[in-house]
Every structure is written in structure tokens, then in C-alpha cells.
Short mmCIF file of C-alpha atoms in Angstrom, two decimals:
data_model
loop_
_atom_site.label_atom_id
_atom_site.label_comp_id
_atom_site.label_asym_id
_atom_site.label_seq_id
_atom_site.Cartn_x
_atom_site.Cartn_y
_atom_site.Cartn_z
CA UNK Z 73 121.36 54.98 57.70
CA UNK Z 74 120.21 58.24 56.54
CA UNK Z 75 116.51 58.53 55.94
CA UNK Z 76 115.04 60.37 52.93
CA UNK Z 77 112.77 62.49 55.14
CA UNK Z 78 114.17 63.33 58.51
CA UNK Z 79 110.85 64.30 60.22
CA UNK Z 80 112.51 66.43 62.85
CA UNK Z 81 114.46 68.40 60.39
CA UNK Z 82 111.54 68.99 58.05
CA UNK Z 83 109.26 70.04 60.72
CA UNK Z 84 112.11 72.32 62.26
CA UNK Z 85 112.77 73.84 58.51
CA UNK Z 86 109.03 74.42 57.99
CA UNK Z 87 108.62 76.28 61.30
CA UNK Z 88 111.58 78.39 60.52
CA UNK Z 89 110.28 79.36 57.19
CA UNK Z 90 106.85 80.50 58.61
CA UNK Z 91 108.51 82.48 61.31
CA UNK Z 92 110.85 84.16 58.89
CA UNK Z 93 107.79 85.05 56.79
CA UNK Z 94 106.64 87.52 59.37
CA UNK Z 95 109.84 89.27 59.32
CA UNK Z 96 109.89 89.30 55.50
CA UNK Z 97 106.50 90.79 55.39
CA UNK Z 98 107.63 93.47 57.86
CA UNK Z 99 110.62 94.43 55.63
CA UNK Z 100 108.54 94.36 52.50
CA UNK Z 101 105.96 96.82 54.07
CA UNK Z 102 108.82 99.07 55.04
CA UNK Z 103 110.39 98.90 51.58
CA UNK Z 104 107.04 99.46 49.99
CA UNK Z 105 106.25 102.57 52.11
CA UNK Z 106 109.69 103.90 51.58
CA UNK Z 107 109.49 103.37 47.75
CA UNK Z 108 105.99 105.15 47.76
CA UNK Z 109 107.11 107.91 49.96
CA UNK Z 110 110.72 108.95 49.30
CA UNK Z 111 110.20 110.32 45.82
CA UNK Z 112 108.51 113.07 47.44
CA UNK Z 113 111.87 114.39 48.54
CA UNK Z 114 112.96 115.00 45.02
CA UNK Z 115 110.31 117.76 44.87
CA UNK Z 116 109.85 118.99 48.48
CA UNK Z 117 112.72 119.20 51.11
CA UNK Z 118 112.47 117.07 54.34
CA UNK Z 119 112.30 120.14 56.57
CA UNK Z 120 109.48 121.77 54.40
CA UNK Z 121 107.44 118.33 54.79
CA UNK Z 122 108.16 118.14 58.51
CA UNK Z 123 108.07 121.73 59.61
CA UNK Z 124 105.78 123.45 56.89
CA UNK Z 125 102.10 123.77 57.75
CA UNK Z 126 100.56 124.46 54.35
CA UNK Z 127 99.11 121.24 52.69
CA UNK Z 128 97.59 122.28 49.35
CA UNK Z 129 98.42 119.31 46.94
CA UNK Z 130 96.97 121.22 43.90
CA UNK Z 131 99.66 123.87 44.49
CA UNK Z 132 102.51 121.54 45.26
CA UNK Z 133 102.55 122.52 48.95
CA UNK Z 134 103.10 119.51 51.21
CA UNK Z 135 103.77 120.81 54.81
CA UNK Z 136 102.66 118.24 57.30
CA UNK Z 137 103.43 119.68 60.71
CA UNK Z 138 99.89 120.44 61.43
CA UNK Z 139 99.07 116.70 61.05
CA UNK Z 140 102.02 115.66 63.10
CA UNK Z 141 101.09 118.06 65.89
CA UNK Z 142 97.48 116.95 65.74
CA UNK Z 143 98.58 113.37 65.99
CA UNK Z 144 100.90 114.01 68.92
CA UNK Z 145 98.21 116.06 70.78
CA UNK Z 146 95.64 113.49 70.34
CA UNK Z 147 98.03 110.70 71.52
CA UNK Z 148 99.31 112.69 74.54
CA UNK Z 149 95.74 113.72 75.41
CA UNK Z 150 94.67 110.11 75.32
CA UNK Z 151 97.64 108.89 77.46
CA UNK Z 152 96.98 111.70 80.01
CA UNK Z 153 93.45 110.62 80.43
CA UNK Z 154 93.97 106.90 80.42
CA UNK Z 155 97.17 106.31 82.52
CA UNK Z 156 95.74 107.39 85.92
CA UNK Z 157 92.55 105.65 85.25
CA UNK Z 158 94.20 102.60 83.98
CA UNK Z 159 96.87 102.13 86.58
CA UNK Z 160 94.20 102.72 89.29
CA UNK Z 161 92.07 99.98 87.81
CA UNK Z 162 95.03 97.63 87.55
CA UNK Z 163 95.97 98.15 91.09
CA UNK Z 164 92.44 97.58 92.18
CA UNK Z 165 92.17 94.41 90.13
CA UNK Z 166 95.68 93.15 91.30
CA UNK Z 167 95.60 93.95 94.88
CA UNK Z 168 92.27 94.86 96.28
CA UNK Z 169 89.45 93.37 94.14
CA UNK Z 170 87.86 90.22 95.69
CA UNK Z 171 87.91 87.17 93.37
CA UNK Z 172 84.36 87.50 92.06
CA UNK Z 173 85.02 91.17 91.02
CA UNK Z 174 88.17 90.15 89.17
CA UNK Z 175 86.34 87.41 87.33
CA UNK Z 176 83.77 89.91 86.05
CA UNK Z 177 85.79 93.06 85.50
CA UNK Z 178 88.96 91.57 83.85
CA UNK Z 179 86.85 89.76 80.98
CA UNK Z 180 84.93 92.83 80.49
CA UNK Z 181 87.99 94.95 79.93
CA UNK Z 182 89.44 92.41 77.47
CA UNK Z 183 86.13 92.65 75.58
CA UNK Z 184 86.64 96.31 75.40
CA UNK Z 185 89.83 95.70 73.55
CA UNK Z 186 87.94 93.54 71.00
CA UNK Z 187 85.37 96.08 69.89
CA UNK Z 188 86.11 97.32 66.25
CA UNK Z 189 87.43 100.79 66.24
CA UNK Z 190 84.50 102.06 63.89
CA UNK Z 191 82.06 101.22 66.60
CA UNK Z 192 84.00 103.38 69.09
CA UNK Z 193 84.06 106.13 66.44
CA UNK Z 194 80.26 105.96 66.03
CA UNK Z 195 79.63 105.97 69.80
CA UNK Z 196 82.07 108.93 70.21
CA UNK Z 197 80.40 110.88 67.37
CA UNK Z 198 77.07 110.65 69.14
CA UNK Z 199 78.05 110.85 72.71
CA UNK Z 200 81.53 112.30 73.29
CA UNK Z 201 81.26 114.99 70.64
CA UNK Z 202 77.96 116.32 72.01
CA UNK Z 203 79.43 116.04 75.54
CA UNK Z 204 82.42 118.22 74.58
CA UNK Z 205 80.34 120.75 72.71
CA UNK Z 206 77.97 121.22 75.64
CA UNK Z 207 80.52 121.03 78.45
CA UNK Z 208 82.98 123.44 76.93
CA UNK Z 209 80.48 125.47 74.98
CA UNK Z 210 82.28 125.38 71.79
CA UNK Z 211 80.69 125.60 68.19
CA UNK Z 212 81.52 122.07 67.34
CA UNK Z 213 82.37 119.10 69.49
CA UNK Z 214 84.57 117.58 66.79
CA UNK Z 215 87.89 118.52 68.42
CA UNK Z 216 91.17 117.05 69.33
CA UNK Z 217 89.73 116.59 72.81
CA UNK Z 218 86.89 114.43 71.52
CA UNK Z 219 89.55 112.24 69.72
CA UNK Z 220 91.65 112.03 72.82
CA UNK Z 221 88.79 110.83 74.87
CA UNK Z 222 87.82 108.17 72.43
CA UNK Z 223 91.36 106.93 72.12
CA UNK Z 224 91.83 107.00 75.73
CA UNK Z 225 88.95 104.43 76.29
CA UNK Z 226 90.30 102.41 73.47
CA UNK Z 227 93.74 102.06 74.84
CA UNK Z 228 92.48 101.62 78.41
CA UNK Z 229 92.45 97.77 78.12
CA UNK Z 230 96.14 97.74 77.06
CA UNK Z 231 97.13 99.78 80.03
CA UNK Z 232 95.19 97.92 82.48
CA UNK Z 233 96.03 94.33 81.47
CA UNK Z 234 99.60 95.03 81.08
CA UNK Z 235 99.88 96.94 84.36
CA UNK Z 236 98.00 94.44 86.27
CA UNK Z 237 100.12 91.41 85.05
CA UNK Z 238 103.27 93.54 86.06
CA UNK Z 239 102.03 94.24 89.59
CA UNK Z 240 100.81 90.73 89.97
CA UNK Z 241 104.35 89.34 88.87
CA UNK Z 242 106.11 91.39 91.59
CA UNK Z 243 107.48 88.66 93.83
CA UNK Z 244 105.27 87.81 96.85
CA UNK Z 245 108.39 88.39 99.02
CA UNK Z 246 108.44 92.03 98.39
CA UNK Z 247 104.94 92.40 99.53
CA UNK Z 248 105.57 90.39 102.75
CA UNK Z 249 108.74 92.19 103.44
CA UNK Z 250 106.78 95.48 103.48
CA UNK Z 251 103.92 94.28 105.53
CA UNK Z 252 106.35 92.69 108.08
CA UNK Z 253 107.75 96.23 108.66
CA UNK Z 254 104.35 97.40 109.75
CA UNK Z 255 103.28 98.93 106.35
CA UNK Z 256 99.56 99.39 105.42
CA UNK Z 257 98.09 98.05 102.28
CA UNK Z 258 98.41 101.53 100.53
CA UNK Z 259 101.81 102.11 101.68
CA UNK Z 260 102.77 98.69 100.29
CA UNK Z 261 100.97 99.37 96.98
CA UNK Z 262 102.42 102.81 96.20
CA UNK Z 263 105.87 102.41 97.76
CA UNK Z 264 106.73 98.99 96.78
CA UNK Z 265 104.34 97.18 94.47
CA UNK Z 266 103.98 100.01 91.84
CA UNK Z 267 107.58 101.03 91.67
CA UNK Z 268 108.69 97.46 91.45
CA UNK Z 269 106.26 97.03 88.61
CA UNK Z 270 107.32 100.34 87.03
CA UNK Z 271 109.27 99.13 83.99
CA UNK Z 272 106.46 96.92 83.03
CA UNK Z 273 103.85 99.60 83.44
CA UNK Z 274 105.86 101.98 81.17
CA UNK Z 275 106.16 99.34 78.66
CA UNK Z 276 102.30 99.09 78.60
CA UNK Z 277 102.08 102.89 78.23
CA UNK Z 278 104.48 102.95 75.30
CA UNK Z 279 102.62 100.12 73.58
CA UNK Z 280 99.30 101.92 74.03
CA UNK Z 281 100.99 105.21 72.62
CA UNK Z 282 101.83 103.17 69.58
CA UNK Z 283 98.22 102.09 69.26
CA UNK Z 284 96.78 105.53 69.84
CA UNK Z 285 99.21 107.20 67.25
CA UNK Z 286 98.07 104.72 64.60
CA UNK Z 287 94.45 104.65 65.11
CA UNK Z 288 92.41 106.00 62.38
CA UNK Z 289 88.75 105.12 62.08
CA UNK Z 290 87.64 106.43 65.35
CA UNK Z 291 89.62 109.52 65.20
CA UNK Z 292 88.68 110.55 61.61
CA UNK Z 293 84.94 110.46 62.68
CA UNK Z 294 85.25 112.93 65.68
CA UNK Z 295 88.32 115.20 65.15
CA UNK Z 296 86.79 117.54 62.69
CA UNK Z 297 89.37 117.06 59.86
CA UNK Z 298 90.61 120.58 59.36
CA UNK Z 299 93.98 121.04 57.73
CA UNK Z 300 95.07 123.86 60.04
CA UNK Z 301 97.63 123.76 62.83
CA UNK Z 302 95.49 123.26 65.98
CA UNK Z 303 95.81 125.91 68.68
CA UNK Z 304 94.55 123.61 71.48
CA UNK Z 305 92.72 120.75 72.66
CA UNK Z 306 89.29 122.41 71.83
CA UNK Z 307 90.23 122.91 68.16
CA UNK Z 308 89.49 120.64 65.41
CA UNK Z 309 92.45 119.03 63.62
CA UNK Z 310 93.47 116.41 61.10
CA UNK Z 311 95.81 113.53 62.15
CA UNK Z 312 98.49 111.86 59.87
CA UNK Z 313 96.42 108.84 59.48
CA UNK Z 314 93.14 110.62 58.87
CA UNK Z 315 94.82 112.65 56.14
CA UNK Z 316 95.84 109.42 54.35
CA UNK Z 317 92.39 107.87 54.72
CA UNK Z 318 90.59 110.99 53.39
CA UNK Z 319 92.97 111.81 50.45
CA UNK Z 320 94.31 108.47 49.23
CA UNK Z 321 91.15 108.01 47.11
CA UNK Z 322 91.70 110.99 45.11
CA UNK Z 323 95.49 110.97 44.69
CA UNK Z 324 96.83 109.91 41.31
CA UNK Z 325 98.94 106.86 41.57
CA UNK Z 326 102.65 107.86 41.64
CA UNK Z 327 102.00 111.50 41.73
CA UNK Z 328 103.74 113.75 44.18
CA UNK Z 329 100.54 113.92 46.24
CA UNK Z 330 100.55 110.14 46.40
CA UNK Z 331 104.24 110.12 47.36
CA UNK Z 332 103.33 112.73 50.07
CA UNK Z 333 100.49 110.59 51.53
CA UNK Z 334 103.04 107.67 51.94
CA UNK Z 335 105.38 109.86 53.69
CA UNK Z 336 102.46 110.78 56.09
CA UNK Z 337 102.23 107.09 56.84
CA UNK Z 338 106.01 106.79 57.34
CA UNK Z 339 106.00 109.12 60.39
CA UNK Z 340 103.69 107.04 62.61
CA UNK Z 341 105.27 103.87 61.21
CA UNK Z 342 108.71 104.97 62.42
CA UNK Z 343 107.43 106.25 65.73
CA UNK Z 344 105.62 102.90 66.47
CA UNK Z 345 108.54 100.92 65.44
CA UNK Z 346 110.84 102.80 67.75
CA UNK Z 347 108.10 102.58 70.58
CA UNK Z 348 107.76 98.82 70.22
CA UNK Z 349 111.41 98.19 70.45
CA UNK Z 350 111.56 100.42 73.47
CA UNK Z 351 108.62 98.75 75.10
CA UNK Z 352 109.96 95.14 74.63
CA UNK Z 353 113.40 96.11 75.90
CA UNK Z 354 111.75 97.34 79.16
CA UNK Z 355 109.78 94.06 79.36
CA UNK Z 356 112.75 91.86 78.96
CA UNK Z 357 114.78 94.10 81.46
CA UNK Z 358 111.84 93.73 83.83
CA UNK Z 359 111.82 89.92 83.51
CA UNK Z 360 115.57 89.71 84.12
CA UNK Z 361 115.37 91.68 87.26
CA UNK Z 362 112.88 89.31 88.89
CA UNK Z 363 114.50 86.11 87.77
CA UNK L 20 117.03 83.68 137.69
CA UNK L 21 114.80 82.95 134.54
CA UNK L 22 113.91 85.90 132.45
CA UNK L 23 110.35 86.70 131.97
CA UNK L 24 107.97 85.27 129.24
CA UNK L 25 107.81 87.65 126.37
CA UNK L 26 105.33 85.66 124.31
CA UNK L 27 102.78 83.08 125.59
CA UNK L 28 101.10 80.77 123.12
CA UNK L 29 97.86 79.16 124.37
CA UNK L 30 95.89 76.54 122.62
CA UNK L 31 96.86 77.83 119.29
CA UNK L 32 95.00 76.08 116.31
CA UNK L 33 95.21 76.89 112.69
CA UNK L 34 93.34 75.59 109.58
CA UNK L 35 94.10 76.44 105.83
CA UNK L 36 90.52 76.04 104.69
CA UNK L 37 89.62 72.61 105.81
CA UNK L 38 93.26 71.38 106.56
CA UNK L 39 94.42 71.82 110.05
CA UNK L 40 98.09 72.87 110.21
CA UNK L 41 98.52 73.64 113.76
CA UNK L 42 97.09 71.63 116.59
CA UNK L 43 96.60 72.83 120.22
CA UNK L 44 100.08 74.30 120.64
CA UNK L 45 101.22 75.87 123.93
CA UNK L 46 104.67 77.55 124.26
CA UNK L 47 106.33 80.27 126.31
CA UNK L 48 109.01 82.40 124.77
CA UNK L 49 111.53 84.02 127.05
CA UNK L 50 112.58 87.68 126.77
CA UNK L 51 116.10 88.11 125.20
CA UNK L 52 116.63 84.57 124.52
CA UNK L 53 116.92 82.63 121.27
CA UNK L 54 114.18 80.02 120.76
CA UNK L 55 114.73 77.60 117.91
CA UNK L 56 111.86 75.71 116.34
CA UNK L 57 112.93 72.50 114.48
CA UNK L 58 111.09 69.78 112.72
CA UNK L 59 110.80 68.14 109.38
CA UNK L 60 109.34 70.07 106.30
CA UNK L 61 105.77 70.71 106.47
CA UNK L 62 105.58 70.26 110.23
CA UNK L 63 104.02 73.62 110.78
CA UNK L 64 107.11 75.46 112.22
CA UNK L 65 107.02 78.26 109.71
CA UNK L 66 103.14 78.59 109.93
CA UNK L 67 103.50 78.87 113.71
CA UNK L 68 106.15 81.71 113.56
CA UNK L 69 104.12 83.61 111.10
CA UNK L 70 101.28 83.51 113.60
CA UNK L 71 103.31 85.73 115.97
CA UNK L 72 103.28 88.76 113.64
CA UNK L 73 99.98 87.76 112.08
CA UNK L 74 101.53 87.31 108.55
CA UNK L 75 99.00 84.58 108.07
CA UNK L 76 96.31 87.19 107.94
CA UNK L 77 97.56 87.82 104.34
CA UNK L 78 96.36 84.44 103.17
CA UNK L 79 92.83 83.90 102.21
CA UNK L 80 91.02 81.09 104.09
CA UNK L 81 93.12 80.90 107.13
CA UNK L 82 91.27 80.45 110.46
CA UNK L 83 93.07 80.70 113.89
CA UNK L 84 91.82 79.84 117.44
CA UNK L 85 93.56 80.24 120.73
CA UNK L 86 95.69 83.21 121.73
CA UNK L 87 99.10 84.54 121.52
CA UNK L 88 100.04 86.93 124.30
CA UNK L 89 102.79 89.50 123.74
CA UNK L 90 103.57 91.12 127.07
CA UNK L 91 100.16 89.74 128.38
CA UNK L 92 98.25 91.26 125.63
CA UNK L 93 96.52 88.96 123.11
CA UNK L 94 97.64 89.99 119.72
CA UNK L 95 94.35 88.35 118.23
CA UNK L 96 92.12 90.53 120.14
CA UNK L 97 89.78 92.65 118.03
CA UNK L 98 91.13 95.97 119.25
CA UNK L 99 94.77 95.07 118.18
CA UNK L 100 96.35 97.22 115.52
CA UNK L 101 98.26 94.93 113.24
CA UNK L 102 100.47 97.57 111.88
CA UNK L 103 101.70 98.38 115.44
CA UNK L 104 102.15 94.64 116.25
CA UNK L 105 104.30 94.13 113.13
CA UNK L 106 106.40 97.08 114.20
CA UNK L 107 107.10 95.45 117.47
CA UNK L 108 107.56 91.99 115.91
CA UNK L 109 109.86 92.09 113.03
CA UNK L 110 110.51 89.27 110.54
CA UNK L 111 113.29 87.97 108.36
CA UNK L 112 112.41 85.52 105.56
CA UNK L 113 113.64 82.36 104.07
CA UNK L 114 114.96 84.15 100.98
CA UNK L 115 116.54 87.56 101.16
CA UNK L 116 113.97 90.03 100.10
CA UNK L 117 115.46 93.50 99.82
CA UNK L 118 113.27 95.90 97.95
CA UNK L 119 114.51 96.96 94.38
CA UNK L 120 115.79 100.24 95.63
CA UNK L 121 118.98 101.61 97.08
CA UNK L 122 120.60 100.26 100.23
CA UNK L 123 119.79 103.37 102.13
CA UNK L 124 116.17 103.52 101.09
CA UNK L 125 115.81 99.80 101.95
CA UNK L 126 116.69 100.53 105.55
CA UNK L 127 114.92 103.86 105.63
CA UNK L 128 111.56 102.16 104.41
CA UNK L 129 110.33 101.15 107.77
CA UNK L 130 111.18 104.42 109.55
CA UNK L 131 109.65 106.42 106.66
CA UNK L 132 106.33 104.53 106.62
CA UNK L 133 106.15 105.27 110.49
CA UNK L 134 106.44 108.99 109.81
CA UNK L 135 110.02 109.84 110.14
CA UNK L 136 110.94 112.36 107.44
CA UNK L 137 113.89 114.25 108.81
CA UNK L 138 116.99 113.48 106.82
CA UNK L 139 119.33 113.45 109.69
CA UNK L 140 117.27 111.15 111.76
CA UNK L 141 116.99 108.78 109.01
CA UNK L 142 120.71 108.86 108.26
CA UNK L 143 121.31 107.99 111.98
CA UNK L 144 118.82 105.24 111.93
CA UNK L 145 120.24 103.72 108.73
CA UNK L 146 123.83 103.86 110.12
CA UNK L 147 122.75 102.23 113.59
CA UNK L 148 120.78 99.55 111.79
CA UNK L 149 123.54 98.58 109.46
CA UNK L 150 126.06 98.50 112.37
CA UNK L 151 123.66 96.43 114.19
CA UNK L 152 123.39 93.83 111.35
CA UNK L 153 127.25 93.89 111.02
CA UNK L 154 126.93 95.27 107.48
CA UNK L 155 128.09 98.76 107.93
CA UNK L 156 131.67 98.26 107.18
CA UNK L 157 130.88 96.60 103.99
CA UNK L 158 128.52 99.11 102.46
CA UNK L 159 129.08 102.46 104.19
CA UNK L 160 130.67 103.88 101.07
CA UNK L 161 127.91 102.83 98.61
CA UNK L 162 124.57 103.38 100.44
CA UNK L 163 123.13 104.60 97.07
CA UNK L 164 123.72 101.51 95.11
CA UNK L 165 120.83 99.00 94.40
CA UNK L 166 120.39 96.57 97.19
CA UNK L 167 119.83 93.75 94.61
CA UNK L 168 123.52 94.15 93.69
CA UNK L 169 124.70 92.79 97.01
CA UNK L 170 125.61 89.11 97.58
CA UNK L 171 122.97 86.71 99.05
CA UNK L 172 124.49 86.88 102.62
CA UNK L 173 124.87 90.76 102.56
CA UNK L 174 121.19 91.01 101.35
CA UNK L 175 120.02 88.86 104.24
CA UNK L 176 121.94 91.06 106.75
CA UNK L 177 120.43 93.98 104.95
CA UNK L 178 116.93 92.49 105.72
CA UNK L 179 117.97 92.17 109.33
CA UNK L 180 119.16 95.75 109.33
CA UNK L 181 115.78 96.79 107.71
CA UNK L 182 113.86 95.13 110.42
CA UNK L 183 116.16 96.56 113.13
CA UNK L 184 115.34 100.12 111.75
CA UNK L 185 111.77 100.06 113.15
CA UNK L 186 113.02 99.23 116.56
CA UNK L 187 111.27 95.93 117.14
CA UNK L 188 111.29 93.96 120.38
CA UNK L 189 110.94 90.50 118.89
CA UNK L 190 112.56 89.37 115.61
CA UNK L 191 111.31 86.25 113.84
CA UNK L 192 113.72 84.41 111.58
CA UNK L 193 112.01 82.06 109.11
CA UNK L 194 114.74 79.67 108.04
CA UNK L 195 117.06 82.73 107.40
CA UNK L 196 120.02 80.72 106.07
CA UNK L 197 118.39 78.18 103.79
CA UNK L 198 119.42 80.11 100.79
CA UNK L 199 123.07 81.01 101.91
CA UNK L 200 126.50 79.40 101.74
CA UNK L 201 128.25 78.23 105.04
CA UNK L 202 130.26 81.33 105.40
CA UNK L 203 127.26 83.73 104.99
CA UNK L 204 125.43 81.45 107.27
CA UNK L 205 128.19 81.72 109.97
CA UNK L 206 127.98 85.39 109.89
CA UNK L 207 124.20 85.42 110.30
CA UNK L 208 124.66 83.04 113.30
CA UNK L 209 127.20 85.35 114.87
CA UNK L 210 124.85 88.27 114.30
CA UNK L 211 121.93 86.31 116.05
CA UNK L 212 124.22 85.72 118.88
CA UNK L 213 124.83 89.55 119.21
CA UNK L 214 121.22 90.41 118.64
CA UNK L 215 119.93 88.13 121.54
CA UNK L 216 121.37 90.85 123.92
CA UNK L 217 118.66 93.26 122.87
CA UNK L 218 115.93 91.48 121.24
CA UNK L 219 113.83 88.25 121.89
CA UNK L 220 114.53 85.93 118.87
CA UNK L 221 112.59 83.14 117.38
CA UNK L 222 114.22 81.18 114.71
CA UNK L 223 112.78 78.43 112.47
CA UNK L 224 115.37 76.21 111.11
CA UNK L 225 115.78 72.75 109.51
CA UNK L 226 119.31 72.72 110.36
CA UNK L 227 119.77 71.08 113.73
CA UNK L 228 123.39 71.99 114.29
CA UNK L 229 122.20 75.65 113.63
CA UNK L 230 119.52 75.29 116.26
CA UNK L 231 122.09 73.72 118.71
CA UNK L 232 124.58 76.53 118.07
CA UNK L 233 122.37 79.59 118.28
CA UNK L 234 119.63 78.89 120.61
CA UNK L 235 118.75 78.85 124.30
CA UNK L 236 115.61 76.97 124.04
CA UNK L 237 114.39 74.48 121.27
CA UNK L 238 110.97 73.39 120.32
CA UNK L 239 110.39 70.29 118.10
CA UNK L 240 107.40 70.32 115.86
CA UNK L 241 105.84 67.16 114.27
CA UNK L 242 102.65 67.24 112.21
CA UNK L 243 101.40 70.66 113.39
CA UNK L 244 102.08 69.80 117.09
CA UNK L 245 104.83 71.10 119.26
CA UNK L 246 106.03 67.67 120.62
CA UNK L 247 108.73 68.59 122.94
CA UNK L 248 109.94 72.00 124.36
CA UNK L 249 112.95 72.64 126.63
CA UNK L 250 116.49 74.07 127.04
CA UNK L 251 118.40 73.43 123.90
CA UNK L 252 121.08 71.31 125.67
CA UNK L 253 118.31 69.07 127.17
CA UNK L 254 116.62 68.62 123.98
CA UNK L 255 119.76 67.65 122.07
CA UNK L 256 121.37 65.66 124.83
CA UNK L 257 118.48 64.16 126.59
CA UNK L 258 115.25 64.13 124.56
CA UNK L 259 112.13 62.72 126.45
CA UNK L 260 110.20 61.69 123.43
CA UNK L 261 111.21 58.97 120.97
CA UNK L 262 110.30 61.06 117.99
CA UNK L 263 112.39 63.87 118.89
CA UNK L 264 115.43 61.61 119.39
CA UNK L 265 114.79 60.01 116.19
CA UNK L 266 114.75 63.33 114.51
CA UNK L 267 117.81 64.91 115.98
CA UNK L 268 119.87 61.75 115.49
CA UNK L 269 118.74 61.80 111.77
CA UNK L 270 116.79 58.69 111.79
CA UNK L 271 113.89 60.37 109.81
CA UNK L 272 113.20 63.97 108.60
#
């Protein structure tokens, strides 16, 4: 006999609807940004937008290359600073730290990930900006470098926890195989464990890059916000996301300026999407290898 | 004439935290002979063999008393260099564990960590080791491929080759065939037969036919204690203890 409500099927269907919602929201956001941004290209060519370096909305100039370059510089600066630190910390936690140190350090690092970004920004504005100004003897500490440093601190927890998990998931057998041949701790770590955990570590770094390129609040406070092509790490600059934050309030809805700001958002959106896919593919590949 | 004792185990006890896993074990292992250790699961035979290359040092909370003499020198003395010990006493594990790198790099791993950098020497060692492990003919044309692409039996012979590459004196086999099919197992046993000409071999196995086929001496472990030890033929044909007889005739285990 067929029941009116088959509980199993109702629950199954409900869960499916909920999970599809996430996908629908993602698609809607994508459509919304495309809809807001693409009309720009009726007035400005794609290459003028991506390669031009004059951003004067009043004159109809929408060259965004200085924002793109600043965003990439900030991101790579942050990665360069946090990767060596993060991997070292992960190796320490996974292989060397005694139990009690692990129990203190790991939660502290996870707490670091939970601090709101504006707090990082304020901290950086007071400490890091002054530090950069004094150390490098520049007119203002509000530079790409200051933003890189604060971002490096912010993405450190991602890199540490993912790297530590990947190192710990390397099968014990590899470790024993290495020790049985007369390898020292250090030889085992750098010749077997870290390479075997490599794909997982890279996935973590990519995820961290995605986080860095999208971060707005902490960056906008310390980067100086000058709409000029930065010549180096000690120049101020303005990233894609900080430009959106600073100008969205004054842009008239549906104006070309408004369209252009959406396009600024489209750039990190596509980059992050691409990076997430790459990162998750690396992670699954890694899991398959150890199965 | 009897060959000399390569390893002498004296009053060996081992605890995992509070649990005693080995109790007062005494045993002599002859040079260039195969010594098999048999016994039911959990009897301590693997734990015992892992004392000989101090692999148990890696586990937290392990306490060991007694001594193991390798060429009359106690390997648990304070001044012993564990790295040098493990170079002399190689180990092949229950599951094949090649590193996720090429066949060549797997074999060259040991020599490289011990400081050999010269390419020609490495190439020579890799070839000798693979020949020694009866794997050369199967892989000589693809040394650059990932070792994980080999079959299980080939991987295990690769692991044997890898331990040969550091020129050990003793090789410990910890149930080397438990993950392999009968054909691959046969190849490993043939290999052990070859290897005994040059190396002192200790093999832990839960397969009694295997112990009977490959070994010169056999020790029977029960509940952390070496209950009986002797020439393999004597143990299998004329066991002195009732427990040994029950085990090898399959009445328990």
C-alpha cells in the first residue's frame, strides 16, 4: 500500500532542495554581477578596462590595471611572507611539537582565523604601518607592503591548518619506511613527509590566495588608496575591492561608473572561482593517492 | 659447524605504557640464516622484531629493559647511534610502502640520505639492489615511473631492493607477504632463499607453511613470551611444548 507521506522521500527531497539552494544562490550572484558589470563594455572596451591605467569616472575613463596590479602584488606579497612561516609551523605542529604544545598552539591559530578583518585592519593601521614607515624610512607607512603583512597574518591560519592536516594524513608507513633506512627526523620530514603532503599544501596555499585577493576591510585601512600604478611594494596603492568599497556609495545606480565597479568585482570573483576549483581538484587527487 | 650468533637477545621486556607486551625473552639469531618467528596475532612477534632496529623508539610510552647484542654490542646502550643501527639492520614491512616517487628515487633514497651524491654510483647501487631483489628485469626500462604504479608484489620487492641499497647486514621482514597473492608470495620466498646467502634474516609470519619453507630456525611466541625455539625441522616435526604443537597443527591460533 502506498502511504500519502513517505517519510524517507520527503526528507530526501527536502535535503536536496536545501542543497540546491546554495548552488542557485551562487548562480544568482554570478548573474547579478554580470548583469551589473557587462553594460560597461558597451562604452569601454575590455582591453581598455583591463590594460588602461587611468581611472577618472567623471571623464569616462575606466582603466583598472593599477587596481589589478595592486591586488596581485598584495596577494603575492602576503603568500611570500606566510608560506614559509605557515609550512614551518605546520611541520612543527605535525611532527615535532609535544602534545601539550599542540593543544595550546592549534586552538590559538584557529582563534586567529576567527578575528574580524576590521580588527586586523585597525591593528595594522597602528602597528604595521608605523613599523613599515620607520623601518624603510618612507614618507607614509600606508603601502602595499603593509597590506601584504596584515594579509599574511590573516591567511596564516588557513595555510597552517591545511598543511598540518595534509602532513598528518601522510600514511605512517612512509614515515617508518624512511626511518627504517636510517633517515633522521629532518631527512624524513623534508624528503618524504612534506613532498608526500605537497598537493594538499598547495591546495591550502591556493585557498589562502583566494582569501587574500578578496579581503577588503583590513587592506583598505592600510594601503593608502592612491589610484596610481604602484611602482613597488613600498608604494601606496588601491586594490580592486578597496576601489569598490570606496566608490560604490557615490556611484549613481546603473551609471557607467556603477557598471565599472561591478566589473572590478568580477575580476577577483573569477580568479577566486578558478582557484577554488583548482584547490578542490588537488585535494581530491591527494585523497585518491593515499586510498 | 654452527655459524656464529649475529644477534643475542637477553632478558628482553617491553611495556606499552602499563601493558607488558614482551616478557623475559632470550634468543640467539645465527648469522646468514633465516630465523622465523611464528605465533597467533597479538603474541608480540612483530613488537619483538621491531626492537631489533629500535623501531619501537618511535612510539610514545614504550619502555624496554634487557639487551640486544648485535655483534656483541648492545644496541640499547646510550652511545649507540640509531641512524647507524638502522643502516645495518634493514626492515621490510607488512604492507608494501614505496615512497610516492619514482622507482629510481625510491632505491636511491637510502644511499642519498647517507651522503652519496655521485650519479654513477647511485645508478650502480640502484641496479645492484634491483637485481638483488629480482626486480631488475621487470623495471629496468622504466626506472622513472612512479613506484606506486607497480603491482603489490613488485612494490614489496622494490621495498626489499630499497633496504638492500643501504647495504645492511640484517634484514627484518615483518609479515612481508600478508598483503600479497600466492604467486607474489612465492617470489618473495624464493628471494629470501637467495638473500640468506649474504644477509642474516629474521621473518615474522603468521603463515606456518611459509616459516617451514623459508627458515632454518623457528621461534614460537605466545602472549609476549618466546615459548619454544629451535631448528625449524625440530619445531615442526617434534615440538617439545604442547602449546607449540597445538598451534602448528592448527588446533588454535
